[in-house]
Amino acid sequence: LVVAWGLLLAALPHAATGLVVGGSGRVRLAHKAASRQPVRMGLFTKGLSRAQRRAQSLLEDKTYDYIIAGGGTAGCVLANRLTEDPKTRVLVLEAGRANPSHPYVQIPTAVLKLFKSKWDWNFASEPAPQLAERQIYLCRGKGVGGSSLVNVMLYTRGAAADYDAWAEACDDATWKGSEMLQYFTKSEACFSTSNSGAESQWHGADGPAAVSDVPYVHPLSEAFLDAAVHDAGYAANPDFNDWSRPQAGFGKYQVSQRGGARESAASAYMTKAVRDRPNLDVVQGAVVKRVVFDGQQRATGVEVLLTAPGEDPIVDPMTDDEDLRRRTKPLGEAVATLDVANNAAAEVLVTAGAIGSPQILMLSGVGAKSELEPLGIPVVADRPGVGKNLQDHPACLVSKRSNADAPKSHSTALRIPGTTATNPVAAAKWLFARKGPLTSPGCDHGGFLTLAETDSGDASSSPDVQLRFLATKSITPDGMSTIAKSWSATRNHPDGFTIQAICARPKSKDGSVKLASADPLVKPTIRTPFFTDDADLDTMVEALKVSRSLMAQPALDKYAADEEFPGPAVQTDAQLKSYARETAHTANALVGTCKLGVPQRDAAAVVTNELKVYGVDGVRVCDSSVMPTLPGGQTASSTIAIAEKAADMLRDAAAAPAPPLRRAVPAKVVA
């Protein structure tokens, strides 16, 4: 066991950094020293690292049918599907370069090590008055695979009605749940045995992305389900992705895992066989500066900044630390070019997520004129909806210490007592069998329920609350912003258990992403939508009450000691509202900032039903930012389905006779 533990720990800091350029121009990232002066391609390359020079040379010598701006979840799907045709040339540009195969990524419980790490953009919202002037930490994945590298792996699609609403928003029935199901099943390799399973019409068996049951179940998680179903009388739900039954109920969540290890978009869609395709190039450390347009607002390519290995030059506009603003290594510049001369269907596909995609559009001159002109950005298309409509799942928690009769917590099973070191027994189980407590993301049991009154009277059709149970006592009441630091620093973690309450379908939809600078290396400013609609705050108060009532059921109460959060002093609705405002955190489901829609009805619409950006030609957005409303579940599977649908659209467009180039301009724009 000691040997196994040592092997695992030894592997963690020494994993490979990953590829910079894939396909025919594949090289490996090298940690080379570099000089301090920025360099533009075509002038000279002295001072750049070898990786930067090779990337420059590659981009200078080649043209592409598709340039994918962002190598995250959707970008991986598109890269795989589009290069299935060996004649289609694809370039993926990814700003991050952290290794998607590192043990921290593969080990499900090691997600705690990924927060605020090199795999994380580590965004934060502006201080919000409705949140006691707090900033909200927002984890977004940085590297090939994007946020599928850093999420908690829960595979929940929401309900069919969520996608019916999308279809209504863009006047296109192919976005309905009944039509989108084919893309969920196409992507999925279901290994679940306790739920509907791969033989069900609701799951796929042959797709690239594995979906499984967690191979480890903590006794307290079983007690939670007993409390909810047998004691409290809620319905059991054996499969939250089975749309033949209501979403409401309690059960085990399916997870994006293959054999006890994380299944990210990178491991599913960007396998070695895919990366070795000669028609695919992948460049990491490539920050998109802007999409290049000709005089007819037709995209012809992408300007790129090539960052130096070993340094992250991205700047937080809210930092006062000048050392963080100082760039000590050179930035190469290059232009990735679409082959528009030979392929009228060549396009730029923006897939940088709900924060990165609107940033790229705005840097390219597509956004609100009133916001771009003060930054000196030439306006290509005045689209005021770019960056608006940011939505996310707010979460709060109830946490109790456990008594002497309770099973030891999940956190206790992971540690050598009195230390912060991984328990060698747990390490050996994962290393040799991919089993044991390290396979659990920590929150793999829970349920959905409706607490607010519905117009239809059907309380199970579209639940407004999701609960996630953790067989661990929370260290702080904010489940995200301090979790990594608190977990790492705590030597004797008290035993207990926690219920995280989430507004599953929030009504607050007025968050935003705005440019802080015309410099692509400066993070945008983010305004969180949490509790801007009082209805969500009311829902959260009721969700906290239900969480407390579940903990008071016999199956859990027999293991409970004192409540630590919110604490016995917090009882009234007013006190619970204050607690929610002071502790709300993200459940990591940012969407909506380049939304689908019809401008005649919605002036904030950014993309058509075919994901084409209004006002320009040759640009589509194909990721979570196009979701007009937030599904009632985790959004990784929805993002994959969008990208699968986008790939079909692109193949159909490429096969059709080339029409005269024209912009996707609405007939009438509502002011």
Short mmCIF file of N, CA, C and O in Angstrom, two decimals, residues 291 293 296-299 361 364-366 380-383 606 612-620 662-666:
data_model
loop_
_atom_site.label_atom_id
_atom_site.label_comp_id
_atom_site.label_asym_id
_atom_site.label_seq_id
_atom_site.Cartn_x
_atom_site.Cartn_y
_atom_site.Cartn_z
N VAL A 291 -11.59 37.90 -34.52
CA VAL A 291 -11.94 37.34 -35.83
C VAL A 291 -11.70 38.41 -36.87
O VAL A 291 -12.06 39.58 -36.67
N PHE A 293 -12.42 40.15 -40.43
CA PHE A 293 -13.49 40.28 -41.41
C PHE A 293 -13.00 41.07 -42.62
O PHE A 293 -12.15 41.96 -42.49
N GLN A 296 -16.97 43.08 -46.49
CA GLN A 296 -18.37 42.66 -46.54
C GLN A 296 -18.81 41.96 -45.26
O GLN A 296 -19.83 41.26 -45.26
N GLN A 297 -18.06 42.15 -44.19
CA GLN A 297 -18.34 41.52 -42.90
C GLN A 297 -18.32 39.99 -43.00
O GLN A 297 -19.02 39.29 -42.28
N ARG A 298 -17.47 39.47 -43.90
CA ARG A 298 -17.30 38.03 -44.04
C ARG A 298 -16.01 37.63 -43.31
O ARG A 298 -14.94 38.21 -43.54
N ALA A 299 -16.09 36.63 -42.43
CA ALA A 299 -14.91 36.19 -41.69
C ALA A 299 -13.91 35.54 -42.65
O ALA A 299 -14.29 34.70 -43.47
N LEU A 361 -16.32 37.69 -29.58
CA LEU A 361 -17.16 38.46 -30.49
C LEU A 361 -16.97 39.96 -30.28
O LEU A 361 -16.83 40.72 -31.25
N SER A 364 -13.89 41.35 -31.60
CA SER A 364 -13.93 41.33 -33.06
C SER A 364 -14.85 42.41 -33.63
O SER A 364 -15.03 42.48 -34.85
N GLY A 365 -15.48 43.19 -32.77
CA GLY A 365 -16.35 44.26 -33.23
C GLY A 365 -17.80 43.86 -33.34
O GLY A 365 -18.60 44.59 -33.95
N VAL A 366 -18.18 42.73 -32.77
CA VAL A 366 -19.57 42.27 -32.79
C VAL A 366 -20.11 42.39 -31.37
O VAL A 366 -19.75 41.60 -30.48
N VAL A 380 -18.21 46.12 -36.19
CA VAL A 380 -18.53 45.36 -37.40
C VAL A 380 -20.02 45.08 -37.47
O VAL A 380 -20.64 45.16 -38.52
N ALA A 381 -20.62 44.74 -36.33
CA ALA A 381 -22.05 44.50 -36.24
C ALA A 381 -22.53 44.93 -34.86
O ALA A 381 -22.00 44.48 -33.85
N ASP A 382 -23.54 45.80 -34.84
CA ASP A 382 -24.08 46.30 -33.59
C ASP A 382 -25.10 45.29 -33.06
O ASP A 382 -26.25 45.28 -33.47
N ARG A 383 -24.63 44.41 -32.18
CA ARG A 383 -25.50 43.37 -31.60
C ARG A 383 -25.51 43.54 -30.08
O ARG A 383 -24.66 43.03 -29.36
N VAL A 606 -28.55 36.71 -30.46
CA VAL A 606 -27.22 36.84 -31.06
C VAL A 606 -27.02 35.88 -32.22
O VAL A 606 -26.39 36.22 -33.21
N LYS A 612 -25.67 30.80 -36.54
CA LYS A 612 -24.94 31.85 -37.25
C LYS A 612 -25.11 33.18 -36.53
O LYS A 612 -26.21 33.52 -36.08
N VAL A 613 -24.04 33.93 -36.43
CA VAL A 613 -24.09 35.21 -35.73
C VAL A 613 -24.77 36.25 -36.62
O VAL A 613 -24.39 36.44 -37.78
N TYR A 614 -25.78 36.91 -36.09
CA TYR A 614 -26.49 37.94 -36.84
C TYR A 614 -25.53 39.09 -37.20
O TYR A 614 -24.73 39.53 -36.37
N GLY A 615 -25.64 39.56 -38.43
CA GLY A 615 -24.91 40.75 -38.85
C GLY A 615 -23.58 40.49 -39.51
O GLY A 615 -22.98 41.42 -40.05
N VAL A 616 -23.08 39.25 -39.46
CA VAL A 616 -21.81 38.91 -40.10
C VAL A 616 -21.99 37.59 -40.83
O VAL A 616 -22.99 36.89 -40.67
N ASP A 617 -21.00 37.24 -41.63
CA ASP A 617 -21.05 35.99 -42.38
C ASP A 617 -19.83 35.15 -42.03
O ASP A 617 -18.74 35.68 -41.79
N GLY A 618 -20.02 33.83 -41.99
CA GLY A 618 -18.90 32.93 -41.77
C GLY A 618 -18.51 32.75 -40.32
O GLY A 618 -17.41 32.28 -40.03
N VAL A 619 -19.40 33.08 -39.37
CA VAL A 619 -19.12 32.89 -37.94
C VAL A 619 -20.34 32.24 -37.28
O VAL A 619 -21.47 32.71 -37.45
N ARG A 620 -20.09 31.18 -36.55
CA ARG A 620 -21.13 30.57 -35.72
C ARG A 620 -20.61 30.44 -34.29
O ARG A 620 -19.41 30.30 -34.06
N ARG A 662 -23.88 36.03 -48.11
CA ARG A 662 -24.71 37.09 -47.57
C ARG A 662 -24.66 36.99 -46.05
O ARG A 662 -24.38 35.94 -45.49
N ARG A 663 -24.95 38.08 -45.41
CA ARG A 663 -24.90 38.11 -43.96
C ARG A 663 -26.24 37.68 -43.38
O ARG A 663 -27.29 37.91 -43.99
N ALA A 664 -26.19 37.08 -42.22
CA ALA A 664 -27.42 36.68 -41.53
C ALA A 664 -27.99 37.88 -40.81
O ALA A 664 -27.91 38.02 -39.60
N VAL A 665 -28.57 38.83 -41.59
CA VAL A 665 -29.08 40.08 -41.04
C VAL A 665 -30.59 39.97 -40.90
O VAL A 665 -31.28 39.60 -41.86
N PRO A 666 -31.15 40.25 -39.74
CA PRO A 666 -32.59 40.16 -39.58
C PRO A 666 -33.31 41.23 -40.40
O PRO A 666 -32.77 42.30 -40.68
#
